[in-house]
Amino acid sequence: MVEATAEVQARVQASFERQGLMEHLGARISYIGAGEVHIQLPSRPEVTQQHGYFHAGATSSIADSAGGYAAFTMFPENTSVLTVEFKINLLAPAEGNHLEAIGTVLKPGRTLTICQLEVYGVTPTTRTLVAAGQQTLIQIEARAER
């Protein structure tokens, strides 16, 4: 893992903090590297489904943001990132003290970037892959963020 520059880390963190959904879920960025971002989501009743597992929507949302921001670390200043598409496979019930989504750039591009998505259920003694996917992102001219 190669840490992103301080400027890139600040740009990614500032953008992430403007995402209402991530704030609502209680997610936070735990690592910003060059082409790799980790997002953690603590377990709490508001992000679970009827059986007590993390909801697939919460799992997918942090995976999407982790991949999007991984791509964003590789984009030049004065650009923005948008998801074009993503596919996620839910591999096991998502449970643990928290989830950790990892977005990793597989192929950067001038316009489209492809990322790998992984989500782990984490306890003090285990780390289980609960979701895996792939994502396509587009680099666009910077747009105003709220």
mmCIF file with all atom_site columns, C-alpha atoms in Angstrom:
data_model
loop_
_atom_site.group_PDB
_atom_site.id
_atom_site.type_symbol
_atom_site.label_atom_id
_atom_site.label_alt_id
_atom_site.label_comp_id
_atom_site.label_asym_id
_atom_site.label_entity_id
_atom_site.label_seq_id
_atom_site.pdbx_PDB_ins_code
_atom_site.Cartn_x
_atom_site.Cartn_y
_atom_site.Cartn_z
_atom_site.occupancy
_atom_site.B_iso_or_equiv
_atom_site.pdbx_formal_charge
_atom_site.auth_seq_id
_atom_site.auth_comp_id
_atom_site.auth_asym_id
_atom_site.auth_atom_id
_atom_site.pdbx_PDB_model_num
ATOM 1   C CA . MET A 1 1   ? 0.000   0.000   0.000   1.00 0.00 ? 1   MET A CA 1
ATOM 2   C CA . VAL A 1 2   ? 1.309   3.395   -1.012  1.00 0.00 ? 2   VAL A CA 1
ATOM 3   C CA . GLU A 1 3   ? -0.172  6.372   0.810   1.00 0.00 ? 3   GLU A CA 1
ATOM 4   C CA . ALA A 1 4   ? -1.689  9.099   -1.326  1.00 0.00 ? 4   ALA A CA 1
ATOM 5   C CA . THR A 1 5   ? -0.163  12.559  -1.117  1.00 0.00 ? 5   THR A CA 1
ATOM 6   C CA . ALA A 1 6   ? -1.423  14.860  1.626   1.00 0.00 ? 6   ALA A CA 1
ATOM 7   C CA . GLU A 1 7   ? -3.222  16.976  -0.994  1.00 0.00 ? 7   GLU A CA 1
ATOM 8   C CA . VAL A 1 8   ? -5.043  13.968  -2.452  1.00 0.00 ? 8   VAL A CA 1
ATOM 9   C CA . GLN A 1 9   ? -5.935  12.684  1.017   1.00 0.00 ? 9   GLN A CA 1
ATOM 10  C CA . ALA A 1 10  ? -7.404  16.089  1.938   1.00 0.00 ? 10  ALA A CA 1
ATOM 11  C CA . ARG A 1 11  ? -9.399  16.276  -1.329  1.00 0.00 ? 11  ARG A CA 1
ATOM 12  C CA . VAL A 1 12  ? -10.817 12.771  -0.863  1.00 0.00 ? 12  VAL A CA 1
ATOM 13  C CA . GLN A 1 13  ? -11.635 13.302  2.824   1.00 0.00 ? 13  GLN A CA 1
ATOM 14  C CA . ALA A 1 14  ? -13.323 16.654  2.153   1.00 0.00 ? 14  ALA A CA 1
ATOM 15  C CA . SER A 1 15  ? -15.471 15.139  -0.603  1.00 0.00 ? 15  SER A CA 1
ATOM 16  C CA . PHE A 1 16  ? -16.365 12.121  1.554   1.00 0.00 ? 16  PHE A CA 1
ATOM 17  C CA . GLU A 1 17  ? -17.470 14.382  4.402   1.00 0.00 ? 17  GLU A CA 1
ATOM 18  C CA . ARG A 1 18  ? -19.993 16.017  2.055   1.00 0.00 ? 18  ARG A CA 1
ATOM 19  C CA . GLN A 1 19  ? -21.741 12.686  1.357   1.00 0.00 ? 19  GLN A CA 1
ATOM 20  C CA . GLY A 1 20  ? -24.993 12.697  3.278   1.00 0.00 ? 20  GLY A CA 1
ATOM 21  C CA . LEU A 1 21  ? -25.480 8.940   2.982   1.00 0.00 ? 21  LEU A CA 1
ATOM 22  C CA . MET A 1 22  ? -22.068 8.073   4.416   1.00 0.00 ? 22  MET A CA 1
ATOM 23  C CA . GLU A 1 23  ? -22.695 10.444  7.329   1.00 0.00 ? 23  GLU A CA 1
ATOM 24  C CA . HIS A 1 24  ? -26.168 8.971   7.853   1.00 0.00 ? 24  HIS A CA 1
ATOM 25  C CA . LEU A 1 25  ? -24.781 5.426   7.892   1.00 0.00 ? 25  LEU A CA 1
ATOM 26  C CA . GLY A 1 26  ? -21.950 6.363   10.273  1.00 0.00 ? 26  GLY A CA 1
ATOM 27  C CA . ALA A 1 27  ? -19.225 5.320   7.812   1.00 0.00 ? 27  ALA A CA 1
ATOM 28  C CA . ARG A 1 28  ? -15.710 6.734   7.905   1.00 0.00 ? 28  ARG A CA 1
ATOM 29  C CA . ILE A 1 29  ? -12.595 6.498   5.777   1.00 0.00 ? 29  ILE A CA 1
ATOM 30  C CA . SER A 1 30  ? -9.838  4.544   7.517   1.00 0.00 ? 30  SER A CA 1
ATOM 31  C CA . TYR A 1 31  ? -7.186  4.599   4.760   1.00 0.00 ? 31  TYR A CA 1
ATOM 32  C CA . ILE A 1 32  ? -6.484  6.669   1.652   1.00 0.00 ? 32  ILE A CA 1
ATOM 33  C CA . GLY A 1 33  ? -3.779  5.277   -0.595  1.00 0.00 ? 33  GLY A CA 1
ATOM 34  C CA . ALA A 1 34  ? -2.825  5.823   -4.204  1.00 0.00 ? 34  ALA A CA 1
ATOM 35  C CA . GLY A 1 35  ? -5.550  3.843   -5.962  1.00 0.00 ? 35  GLY A CA 1
ATOM 36  C CA . GLU A 1 36  ? -6.927  2.301   -2.755  1.00 0.00 ? 36  GLU A CA 1
ATOM 37  C CA . VAL A 1 37  ? -9.442  3.490   -0.157  1.00 0.00 ? 37  VAL A CA 1
ATOM 38  C CA . HIS A 1 38  ? -10.825 1.719   2.934   1.00 0.00 ? 38  HIS A CA 1
ATOM 39  C CA . ILE A 1 39  ? -14.154 2.628   4.519   1.00 0.00 ? 39  ILE A CA 1
ATOM 40  C CA . GLN A 1 40  ? -15.387 1.273   7.843   1.00 0.00 ? 40  GLN A CA 1
ATOM 41  C CA . LEU A 1 41  ? -18.992 0.979   8.948   1.00 0.00 ? 41  LEU A CA 1
ATOM 42  C CA . PRO A 1 42  ? -19.688 0.201   12.631  1.00 0.00 ? 42  PRO A CA 1
ATOM 43  C CA . SER A 1 43  ? -22.456 -2.229  13.467  1.00 0.00 ? 43  SER A CA 1
ATOM 44  C CA . ARG A 1 44  ? -25.600 -0.619  14.840  1.00 0.00 ? 44  ARG A CA 1
ATOM 45  C CA . PRO A 1 45  ? -29.312 -1.400  14.500  1.00 0.00 ? 45  PRO A CA 1
ATOM 46  C CA . GLU A 1 46  ? -29.882 1.318   11.881  1.00 0.00 ? 46  GLU A CA 1
ATOM 47  C CA . VAL A 1 47  ? -27.699 -0.454  9.278   1.00 0.00 ? 47  VAL A CA 1
ATOM 48  C CA . THR A 1 48  ? -29.021 -3.993  9.774   1.00 0.00 ? 48  THR A CA 1
ATOM 49  C CA . GLN A 1 49  ? -31.775 -6.041  8.218   1.00 0.00 ? 49  GLN A CA 1
ATOM 50  C CA . GLN A 1 50  ? -34.420 -8.152  9.964   1.00 0.00 ? 50  GLN A CA 1
ATOM 51  C CA . HIS A 1 51  ? -31.998 -10.959 10.967  1.00 0.00 ? 51  HIS A CA 1
ATOM 52  C CA . GLY A 1 52  ? -29.433 -8.620  12.484  1.00 0.00 ? 52  GLY A CA 1
ATOM 53  C CA . TYR A 1 53  ? -26.927 -8.834  9.600   1.00 0.00 ? 53  TYR A CA 1
ATOM 54  C CA . PHE A 1 54  ? -25.663 -5.673  7.917   1.00 0.00 ? 54  PHE A CA 1
ATOM 55  C CA . HIS A 1 55  ? -28.179 -4.722  5.224   1.00 0.00 ? 55  HIS A CA 1
ATOM 56  C CA . ALA A 1 56  ? -27.094 -5.364  1.627   1.00 0.00 ? 56  ALA A CA 1
ATOM 57  C CA . GLY A 1 57  ? -27.810 -1.705  0.863   1.00 0.00 ? 57  GLY A CA 1
ATOM 58  C CA . ALA A 1 58  ? -25.349 -0.537  3.518   1.00 0.00 ? 58  ALA A CA 1
ATOM 59  C CA . THR A 1 59  ? -22.786 -3.115  2.390   1.00 0.00 ? 59  THR A CA 1
ATOM 60  C CA . SER A 1 60  ? -23.141 -2.053  -1.245  1.00 0.00 ? 60  SER A CA 1
ATOM 61  C CA . SER A 1 61  ? -23.066 1.651   -0.429  1.00 0.00 ? 61  SER A CA 1
ATOM 62  C CA . ILE A 1 62  ? -19.722 1.553   1.346   1.00 0.00 ? 62  ILE A CA 1
ATOM 63  C CA . ALA A 1 63  ? -18.278 -0.674  -1.398  1.00 0.00 ? 63  ALA A CA 1
ATOM 64  C CA . ASP A 1 64  ? -19.413 1.825   -4.048  1.00 0.00 ? 64  ASP A CA 1
ATOM 65  C CA . SER A 1 65  ? -17.893 4.766   -2.158  1.00 0.00 ? 65  SER A CA 1
ATOM 66  C CA . ALA A 1 66  ? -14.619 2.931   -1.465  1.00 0.00 ? 66  ALA A CA 1
ATOM 67  C CA . GLY A 1 67  ? -14.181 2.188   -5.170  1.00 0.00 ? 67  GLY A CA 1
ATOM 68  C CA . GLY A 1 68  ? -15.228 5.671   -6.206  1.00 0.00 ? 68  GLY A CA 1
ATOM 69  C CA . TYR A 1 69  ? -12.744 7.326   -3.911  1.00 0.00 ? 69  TYR A CA 1
ATOM 70  C CA . ALA A 1 70  ? -9.992  4.855   -4.883  1.00 0.00 ? 70  ALA A CA 1
ATOM 71  C CA . ALA A 1 71  ? -10.458 6.022   -8.482  1.00 0.00 ? 71  ALA A CA 1
ATOM 72  C CA . PHE A 1 72  ? -10.662 9.663   -7.353  1.00 0.00 ? 72  PHE A CA 1
ATOM 73  C CA . THR A 1 73  ? -7.163  9.373   -5.801  1.00 0.00 ? 73  THR A CA 1
ATOM 74  C CA . MET A 1 74  ? -5.830  8.887   -9.324  1.00 0.00 ? 74  MET A CA 1
ATOM 75  C CA . PHE A 1 75  ? -7.767  11.698  -10.992 1.00 0.00 ? 75  PHE A CA 1
ATOM 76  C CA . PRO A 1 76  ? -6.209  15.116  -11.544 1.00 0.00 ? 76  PRO A CA 1
ATOM 77  C CA . GLU A 1 77  ? -7.310  18.182  -9.610  1.00 0.00 ? 77  GLU A CA 1
ATOM 78  C CA . ASN A 1 78  ? -10.426 19.918  -10.936 1.00 0.00 ? 78  ASN A CA 1
ATOM 79  C CA . THR A 1 79  ? -12.147 16.635  -11.794 1.00 0.00 ? 79  THR A CA 1
ATOM 80  C CA . SER A 1 80  ? -14.984 14.696  -10.195 1.00 0.00 ? 80  SER A CA 1
ATOM 81  C CA . VAL A 1 81  ? -15.910 11.039  -10.081 1.00 0.00 ? 81  VAL A CA 1
ATOM 82  C CA . LEU A 1 82  ? -19.217 9.310   -10.790 1.00 0.00 ? 82  LEU A CA 1
ATOM 83  C CA . THR A 1 83  ? -20.107 5.623   -10.770 1.00 0.00 ? 83  THR A CA 1
ATOM 84  C CA . VAL A 1 84  ? -21.090 4.288   -14.186 1.00 0.00 ? 84  VAL A CA 1
ATOM 85  C CA . GLU A 1 85  ? -21.949 0.786   -12.984 1.00 0.00 ? 85  GLU A CA 1
ATOM 86  C CA . PHE A 1 86  ? -21.092 -1.759  -10.337 1.00 0.00 ? 86  PHE A CA 1
ATOM 87  C CA . LYS A 1 87  ? -21.821 -5.379  -9.585  1.00 0.00 ? 87  LYS A CA 1
ATOM 88  C CA . ILE A 1 88  ? -21.535 -6.899  -6.182  1.00 0.00 ? 88  ILE A CA 1
ATOM 89  C CA . ASN A 1 89  ? -21.815 -10.502 -5.047  1.00 0.00 ? 89  ASN A CA 1
ATOM 90  C CA . LEU A 1 90  ? -22.913 -11.051 -1.460  1.00 0.00 ? 90  LEU A CA 1
ATOM 91  C CA . LEU A 1 91  ? -20.817 -14.042 -0.400  1.00 0.00 ? 91  LEU A CA 1
ATOM 92  C CA . ALA A 1 92  ? -21.790 -14.522 3.244   1.00 0.00 ? 92  ALA A CA 1
ATOM 93  C CA . PRO A 1 93  ? -24.059 -12.908 5.820   1.00 0.00 ? 93  PRO A CA 1
ATOM 94  C CA . ALA A 1 94  ? -22.437 -9.586  6.681   1.00 0.00 ? 94  ALA A CA 1
ATOM 95  C CA . GLU A 1 95  ? -21.834 -9.599  10.403  1.00 0.00 ? 95  GLU A CA 1
ATOM 96  C CA . GLY A 1 96  ? -19.206 -8.396  12.842  1.00 0.00 ? 96  GLY A CA 1
ATOM 97  C CA . ASN A 1 97  ? -18.278 -5.386  14.928  1.00 0.00 ? 97  ASN A CA 1
ATOM 98  C CA . HIS A 1 98  ? -17.867 -3.441  11.706  1.00 0.00 ? 98  HIS A CA 1
ATOM 99  C CA . LEU A 1 99  ? -17.588 -3.819  7.966   1.00 0.00 ? 99  LEU A CA 1
ATOM 100 C CA . GLU A 1 100 ? -14.518 -2.735  6.051   1.00 0.00 ? 100 GLU A CA 1
ATOM 101 C CA . ALA A 1 101 ? -14.923 -1.958  2.357   1.00 0.00 ? 101 ALA A CA 1
ATOM 102 C CA . ILE A 1 102 ? -11.782 -1.805  0.221   1.00 0.00 ? 102 ILE A CA 1
ATOM 103 C CA . GLY A 1 103 ? -11.805 -0.220  -3.207  1.00 0.00 ? 103 GLY A CA 1
ATOM 104 C CA . THR A 1 104 ? -8.756  -0.865  -5.374  1.00 0.00 ? 104 THR A CA 1
ATOM 105 C CA . VAL A 1 105 ? -8.058  0.507   -8.839  1.00 0.00 ? 105 VAL A CA 1
ATOM 106 C CA . LEU A 1 106 ? -7.501  -2.341  -11.292 1.00 0.00 ? 106 LEU A CA 1
ATOM 107 C CA . LYS A 1 107 ? -7.177  -0.242  -14.450 1.00 0.00 ? 107 LYS A CA 1
ATOM 108 C CA . PRO A 1 108 ? -6.939  3.540   -14.437 1.00 0.00 ? 108 PRO A CA 1
ATOM 109 C CA . GLY A 1 109 ? -7.978  5.396   -17.555 1.00 0.00 ? 109 GLY A CA 1
ATOM 110 C CA . ARG A 1 110 ? -8.336  8.903   -18.968 1.00 0.00 ? 110 ARG A CA 1
ATOM 111 C CA . THR A 1 111 ? -12.114 8.602   -18.932 1.00 0.00 ? 111 THR A CA 1
ATOM 112 C CA . LEU A 1 112 ? -13.123 5.250   -17.379 1.00 0.00 ? 112 LEU A CA 1
ATOM 113 C CA . THR A 1 113 ? -11.460 3.549   -14.421 1.00 0.00 ? 113 THR A CA 1
ATOM 114 C CA . ILE A 1 114 ? -12.142 -0.011  -13.235 1.00 0.00 ? 114 ILE A CA 1
ATOM 115 C CA . CYS A 1 115 ? -12.036 -0.902  -9.519  1.00 0.00 ? 115 CYS A CA 1
ATOM 116 C CA . GLN A 1 116 ? -12.198 -4.082  -7.498  1.00 0.00 ? 116 GLN A CA 1
ATOM 117 C CA . LEU A 1 117 ? -14.522 -4.006  -4.486  1.00 0.00 ? 117 LEU A CA 1
ATOM 118 C CA . GLU A 1 118 ? -14.202 -6.127  -1.353  1.00 0.00 ? 118 GLU A CA 1
ATOM 119 C CA . VAL A 1 119 ? -16.156 -5.936  1.886   1.00 0.00 ? 119 VAL A CA 1
ATOM 120 C CA . TYR A 1 120 ? -15.091 -7.764  5.049   1.00 0.00 ? 120 TYR A CA 1
ATOM 121 C CA . GLY A 1 121 ? -17.020 -8.476  8.233   1.00 0.00 ? 121 GLY A CA 1
ATOM 122 C CA . VAL A 1 122 ? -14.594 -7.817  11.079  1.00 0.00 ? 122 VAL A CA 1
ATOM 123 C CA . THR A 1 123 ? -14.607 -8.994  14.699  1.00 0.00 ? 123 THR A CA 1
ATOM 124 C CA . PRO A 1 124 ? -11.730 -8.845  17.194  1.00 0.00 ? 124 PRO A CA 1
ATOM 125 C CA . THR A 1 125 ? -10.625 -12.323 16.061  1.00 0.00 ? 125 THR A CA 1
ATOM 126 C CA . THR A 1 126 ? -11.940 -12.785 12.505  1.00 0.00 ? 126 THR A CA 1
ATOM 127 C CA . ARG A 1 127 ? -12.027 -11.072 9.138   1.00 0.00 ? 127 ARG A CA 1
ATOM 128 C CA . THR A 1 128 ? -14.481 -12.632 6.665   1.00 0.00 ? 128 THR A CA 1
ATOM 129 C CA . LEU A 1 129 ? -14.966 -11.654 3.029   1.00 0.00 ? 129 LEU A CA 1
ATOM 130 C CA . VAL A 1 130 ? -18.722 -10.986 2.808   1.00 0.00 ? 130 VAL A CA 1
ATOM 131 C CA . ALA A 1 131 ? -18.972 -9.227  -0.576  1.00 0.00 ? 131 ALA A CA 1
ATOM 132 C CA . ALA A 1 132 ? -16.906 -8.828  -3.725  1.00 0.00 ? 132 ALA A CA 1
ATOM 133 C CA . GLY A 1 133 ? -17.508 -6.872  -6.877  1.00 0.00 ? 133 GLY A CA 1
ATOM 134 C CA . GLN A 1 134 ? -16.267 -4.703  -9.692  1.00 0.00 ? 134 GLN A CA 1
ATOM 135 C CA . GLN A 1 135 ? -17.032 -1.133  -10.642 1.00 0.00 ? 135 GLN A CA 1
ATOM 136 C CA . THR A 1 136 ? -16.622 1.288   -13.548 1.00 0.00 ? 136 THR A CA 1
ATOM 137 C CA . LEU A 1 137 ? -16.179 4.987   -12.792 1.00 0.00 ? 137 LEU A CA 1
ATOM 138 C CA . ILE A 1 138 ? -16.031 8.022   -15.011 1.00 0.00 ? 138 ILE A CA 1
ATOM 139 C CA . GLN A 1 139 ? -13.797 11.050  -14.638 1.00 0.00 ? 139 GLN A CA 1
ATOM 140 C CA . ILE A 1 140 ? -15.666 14.283  -15.345 1.00 0.00 ? 140 ILE A CA 1
ATOM 141 C CA . GLU A 1 141 ? -14.945 17.976  -15.024 1.00 0.00 ? 141 GLU A CA 1
ATOM 142 C CA . ALA A 1 142 ? -15.224 19.163  -11.435 1.00 0.00 ? 142 ALA A CA 1
ATOM 143 C CA . ARG A 1 143 ? -18.776 19.779  -10.314 1.00 0.00 ? 143 ARG A CA 1
ATOM 144 C CA . ALA A 1 144 ? -19.834 21.780  -7.312  1.00 0.00 ? 144 ALA A CA 1
ATOM 145 C CA . GLU A 1 145 ? -20.242 19.695  -4.180  1.00 0.00 ? 145 GLU A CA 1
ATOM 146 C CA . ARG A 1 146 ? -22.588 20.686  -1.395  1.00 0.00 ? 146 ARG A CA 1
#
